[in-house]
mmCIF file of C-alpha atoms in Angstrom:
data_model
loop_
_atom_site.group_PDB
_atom_site.id
_atom_site.type_symbol
_atom_site.label_atom_id
_atom_site.label_comp_id
_atom_site.label_asym_id
_atom_site.label_seq_id
_atom_site.Cartn_x
_atom_site.Cartn_y
_atom_site.Cartn_z
ATOM 1 C CA UNK A 1 102.908 -20.482 91.456
ATOM 2 C CA UNK A 2 103.545 -23.373 89.005
ATOM 3 C CA UNK A 3 101.320 -23.822 86.690
ATOM 4 C CA UNK A 4 100.229 -27.361 84.724
ATOM 5 C CA UNK A 5 96.650 -28.218 83.715
ATOM 6 C CA UNK A 6 94.972 -29.243 80.119
ATOM 7 C CA UNK A 7 94.879 -26.908 77.059
ATOM 8 C CA UNK A 8 91.389 -26.088 76.329
ATOM 9 C CA UNK A 9 92.312 -27.010 72.666
ATOM 10 C CA UNK A 10 93.592 -30.746 72.182
ATOM 11 C CA UNK A 11 92.325 -31.491 75.911
ATOM 12 C CA UNK A 12 95.258 -33.169 76.919
ATOM 13 C CA UNK A 13 98.379 -31.765 79.029
ATOM 14 C CA UNK A 14 100.881 -30.524 77.849
ATOM 15 C CA UNK A 15 103.789 -30.959 79.780
ATOM 16 C CA UNK A 16 107.602 -29.140 80.099
ATOM 17 C CA UNK A 17 110.092 -31.654 79.333
ATOM 18 C CA UNK A 18 112.989 -30.257 80.126
ATOM 19 C CA UNK A 19 114.485 -31.139 83.613
ATOM 20 C CA UNK A 20 116.981 -28.132 83.607
ATOM 21 C CA UNK A 21 113.796 -25.814 84.327
ATOM 22 C CA UNK A 22 114.203 -22.486 85.819
ATOM 23 C CA UNK A 23 111.978 -21.686 88.802
ATOM 24 C CA UNK A 24 110.127 -17.627 88.384
ATOM 25 C CA UNK A 25 112.197 -16.816 91.533
ATOM 26 C CA UNK A 26 113.622 -18.597 94.271
ATOM 27 C CA UNK A 27 111.183 -16.886 97.060
ATOM 28 C CA UNK A 28 107.848 -18.135 97.406
ATOM 29 C CA UNK A 29 106.325 -14.544 97.065
ATOM 30 C CA UNK A 30 102.674 -14.940 97.524
ATOM 31 C CA UNK A 31 102.569 -16.603 101.087
ATOM 32 C CA UNK A 32 104.884 -13.822 102.267
ATOM 33 C CA UNK A 33 103.310 -10.753 100.999
ATOM 34 C CA UNK A 34 99.696 -12.407 102.286
ATOM 35 C CA UNK A 35 100.932 -12.730 105.797
ATOM 36 C CA UNK A 36 103.281 -9.799 105.648
ATOM 37 C CA UNK A 37 100.160 -7.729 104.241
ATOM 38 C CA UNK A 38 98.104 -9.647 108.146
ATOM 39 C CA UNK A 39 100.578 -8.768 109.894
ATOM 40 C CA UNK A 40 101.688 -5.030 109.137
ATOM 41 C CA UNK A 41 97.617 -4.815 109.282
ATOM 42 C CA UNK A 42 97.459 -6.205 112.234
ATOM 43 C CA UNK A 43 100.452 -3.961 113.937
ATOM 44 C CA UNK A 44 99.256 -0.599 112.184
ATOM 45 C CA UNK A 45 95.355 -0.927 113.663
ATOM 46 C CA UNK A 46 96.850 -1.787 117.152
ATOM 47 C CA UNK A 47 99.526 1.405 116.531
ATOM 48 C CA UNK A 48 96.898 3.655 114.788
ATOM 49 C CA UNK A 49 93.281 2.065 114.037
ATOM 50 C CA UNK A 50 90.704 3.949 112.176
ATOM 51 C CA UNK A 51 87.276 3.541 113.312
ATOM 52 C CA UNK A 52 85.150 1.354 111.944
ATOM 53 C CA UNK A 53 81.483 3.017 110.541
ATOM 54 C CA UNK A 54 79.831 -0.194 110.366
ATOM 55 C CA UNK A 55 77.444 -0.584 112.807
ATOM 56 C CA UNK A 56 75.049 -3.393 110.766
ATOM 57 C CA UNK A 57 77.710 -5.842 110.371
ATOM 58 C CA UNK A 58 77.339 -5.383 106.862
ATOM 59 C CA UNK A 59 80.300 -4.849 106.038
ATOM 60 C CA UNK A 60 82.277 -7.246 108.085
ATOM 61 C CA UNK A 61 79.162 -10.329 106.110
ATOM 62 C CA UNK A 62 80.670 -9.174 103.247
ATOM 63 C CA UNK A 63 84.189 -9.892 104.350
ATOM 64 C CA UNK A 64 83.373 -13.000 106.041
ATOM 65 C CA UNK A 65 81.390 -14.186 102.457
ATOM 66 C CA UNK A 66 85.349 -12.944 100.540
ATOM 67 C CA UNK A 67 87.233 -15.091 102.905
ATOM 68 C CA UNK A 68 84.851 -17.972 101.327
ATOM 69 C CA UNK A 69 85.146 -17.298 98.014
ATOM 70 C CA UNK A 70 89.136 -16.652 98.340
ATOM 71 C CA UNK A 71 89.766 -19.747 99.968
ATOM 72 C CA UNK A 72 86.582 -21.410 97.060
ATOM 73 C CA UNK A 73 88.932 -20.095 94.243
ATOM 74 C CA UNK A 74 92.096 -21.310 96.283
ATOM 75 C CA UNK A 75 90.589 -24.368 96.934
ATOM 76 C CA UNK A 76 89.025 -25.203 93.538
ATOM 77 C CA UNK A 77 92.927 -23.935 91.835
ATOM 78 C CA UNK A 78 94.458 -26.747 94.367
ATOM 79 C CA UNK A 79 92.292 -29.579 93.049
ATOM 80 C CA UNK A 80 92.627 -28.554 89.260
ATOM 81 C CA UNK A 81 96.118 -28.915 89.986
ATOM 82 C CA UNK A 82 96.389 -31.982 91.469
ATOM 83 C CA UNK A 83 95.089 -34.757 88.718
ATOM 84 C CA UNK A 84 98.226 -33.161 87.054
ATOM 85 C CA UNK A 85 100.596 -33.368 89.971
ATOM 86 C CA UNK A 86 102.376 -30.465 89.507
ATOM 87 C CA UNK A 87 103.780 -28.563 92.582
ATOM 88 C CA UNK A 88 101.838 -25.524 93.510
ATOM 89 C CA UNK A 89 105.044 -23.980 94.895
ATOM 90 C CA UNK A 90 105.632 -20.160 93.161
ATOM 91 C CA UNK A 91 109.763 -20.771 93.475
ATOM 92 C CA UNK A 92 109.559 -23.646 91.342
ATOM 93 C CA UNK A 93 110.131 -24.925 87.983
ATOM 94 C CA UNK A 94 106.411 -25.702 86.372
ATOM 95 C CA UNK A 95 105.932 -28.963 84.322
ATOM 96 C CA UNK A 96 102.901 -28.949 82.312
ATOM 97 C CA UNK A 97 100.691 -25.454 81.848
ATOM 98 C CA UNK A 98 97.539 -25.508 83.530
ATOM 99 C CA UNK A 99 94.429 -23.647 81.515
ATOM 100 C CA UNK A 100 90.997 -25.692 82.980
ATOM 101 C CA UNK A 101 89.387 -25.000 85.978
ATOM 102 C CA UNK A 102 89.812 -21.725 87.794
ATOM 103 C CA UNK A 103 92.696 -21.066 85.003
ATOM 104 C CA UNK A 104 90.124 -20.442 82.396
ATOM 105 C CA UNK A 105 88.898 -17.379 83.729
ATOM 106 C CA UNK A 106 91.984 -15.770 84.796
ATOM 107 C CA UNK A 107 96.212 -16.739 84.975
ATOM 108 C CA UNK A 108 96.201 -16.206 88.629
ATOM 109 C CA UNK A 109 93.303 -17.155 89.987
ATOM 110 C CA UNK A 110 95.606 -18.201 93.206
ATOM 111 C CA UNK A 111 96.951 -14.395 93.246
ATOM 112 C CA UNK A 112 93.470 -13.372 93.090
ATOM 113 C CA UNK A 113 92.665 -15.757 95.990
ATOM 114 C CA UNK A 114 94.951 -14.433 97.726
ATOM 115 C CA UNK A 115 94.394 -10.605 97.450
ATOM 116 C CA UNK A 116 90.396 -11.087 98.097
ATOM 117 C CA UNK A 117 91.434 -12.936 101.504
ATOM 118 C CA UNK A 118 93.585 -9.893 102.874
ATOM 119 C CA UNK A 119 90.258 -7.440 101.775
ATOM 120 C CA UNK A 120 87.832 -10.081 103.244
ATOM 121 C CA UNK A 121 89.767 -10.249 106.409
ATOM 122 C CA UNK A 122 90.050 -6.596 106.907
ATOM 123 C CA UNK A 123 86.494 -5.971 106.280
ATOM 124 C CA UNK A 124 85.531 -9.487 108.447
ATOM 125 C CA UNK A 125 87.721 -7.776 111.497
ATOM 126 C CA UNK A 126 87.079 -4.297 110.596
ATOM 127 C CA UNK A 127 90.367 -3.937 110.275
ATOM 128 C CA UNK A 128 90.522 -1.059 107.443
ATOM 129 C CA UNK A 129 94.601 -0.775 107.250
ATOM 130 C CA UNK A 130 93.998 -4.587 105.883
ATOM 131 C CA UNK A 131 91.571 -2.990 103.327
ATOM 132 C CA UNK A 132 93.936 -0.562 102.480
ATOM 133 C CA UNK A 133 97.193 -3.575 101.785
ATOM 134 C CA UNK A 134 94.557 -4.884 99.536
ATOM 135 C CA UNK A 135 95.715 -3.035 96.557
ATOM 136 C CA UNK A 136 99.184 -2.681 97.639
ATOM 137 C CA UNK A 137 99.080 -6.389 97.828
ATOM 138 C CA UNK A 138 97.941 -7.291 94.285
ATOM 139 C CA UNK A 139 100.751 -4.344 93.376
ATOM 140 C CA UNK A 140 103.446 -7.040 95.315
ATOM 141 C CA UNK A 141 101.740 -10.084 93.704
ATOM 142 C CA UNK A 142 101.703 -8.330 89.832
ATOM 143 C CA UNK A 143 105.696 -7.458 90.148
ATOM 144 C CA UNK A 144 106.823 -10.334 92.267
ATOM 145 C CA UNK A 145 105.191 -13.475 91.001
ATOM 146 C CA UNK A 146 102.974 -12.916 88.242
ATOM 147 C CA UNK A 147 105.196 -11.272 85.825
ATOM 148 C CA UNK A 148 108.446 -13.700 86.506
ATOM 149 C CA UNK A 149 106.013 -16.908 86.575
ATOM 150 C CA UNK A 150 104.685 -15.249 82.774
ATOM 151 C CA UNK A 151 107.913 -15.181 81.877
ATOM 152 C CA UNK A 152 109.397 -18.348 82.901
ATOM 153 C CA UNK A 153 105.635 -20.141 81.564
ATOM 154 C CA UNK A 154 106.431 -18.720 78.216
ATOM 155 C CA UNK A 155 110.047 -19.600 77.893
ATOM 156 C CA UNK A 156 108.825 -22.651 79.298
ATOM 157 C CA UNK A 157 106.018 -23.588 77.281
ATOM 158 C CA UNK A 158 106.029 -20.928 73.936
ATOM 159 C CA UNK A 159 103.518 -20.965 71.562
ATOM 160 C CA UNK A 160 100.939 -22.912 73.697
ATOM 161 C CA UNK A 161 101.404 -20.321 76.799
ATOM 162 C CA UNK A 162 100.941 -17.127 73.746
ATOM 163 C CA UNK A 163 97.632 -18.670 73.013
ATOM 164 C CA UNK A 164 96.333 -18.845 76.251
ATOM 165 C CA UNK A 165 97.826 -15.318 78.143
ATOM 166 C CA UNK A 166 95.899 -13.784 74.761
ATOM 167 C CA UNK A 167 92.391 -15.568 75.780
ATOM 168 C CA UNK A 168 92.923 -15.209 79.470
ATOM 169 C CA UNK A 169 93.655 -12.845 81.350
ATOM 170 C CA UNK A 170 96.633 -11.684 84.025
ATOM 171 C CA UNK A 171 93.790 -11.490 86.807
ATOM 172 C CA UNK A 172 90.078 -11.439 85.578
#
């Protein structure tokens, strides 16, 4: 994911002047991980369904709330990126460093939202496989998307990114 935004210290925008910047990855891993987790979870639920003990539907309701929260995080992140005219695509180079909005709390709010979506869908649709695949999606997001992106941002924004990284956790 590209990151672009206002820095907390100056209120200005930190932009990457290099047009030659390479993307953190040539593959947009996050949507592939989410779609793959959902497809695998649906397939496993069909082949080997796991019993669902939630007779009163409380877990399903919780799942619905988690899905709404995940979508809210994504919308908030999108709205934070939009004024800076940076792409959300994780296979493109960052043009600015975003530290406002949900990025004040997590360096990877979109990825947090993505994993919440997988788990929330599992709870909402009574699919334990999706719930179990949530941690797998998190590890894959970390290894395939977040870590390469951090290296990219460090190369692109240097001290500004390192200061941001010291203030804000990778996930929460």
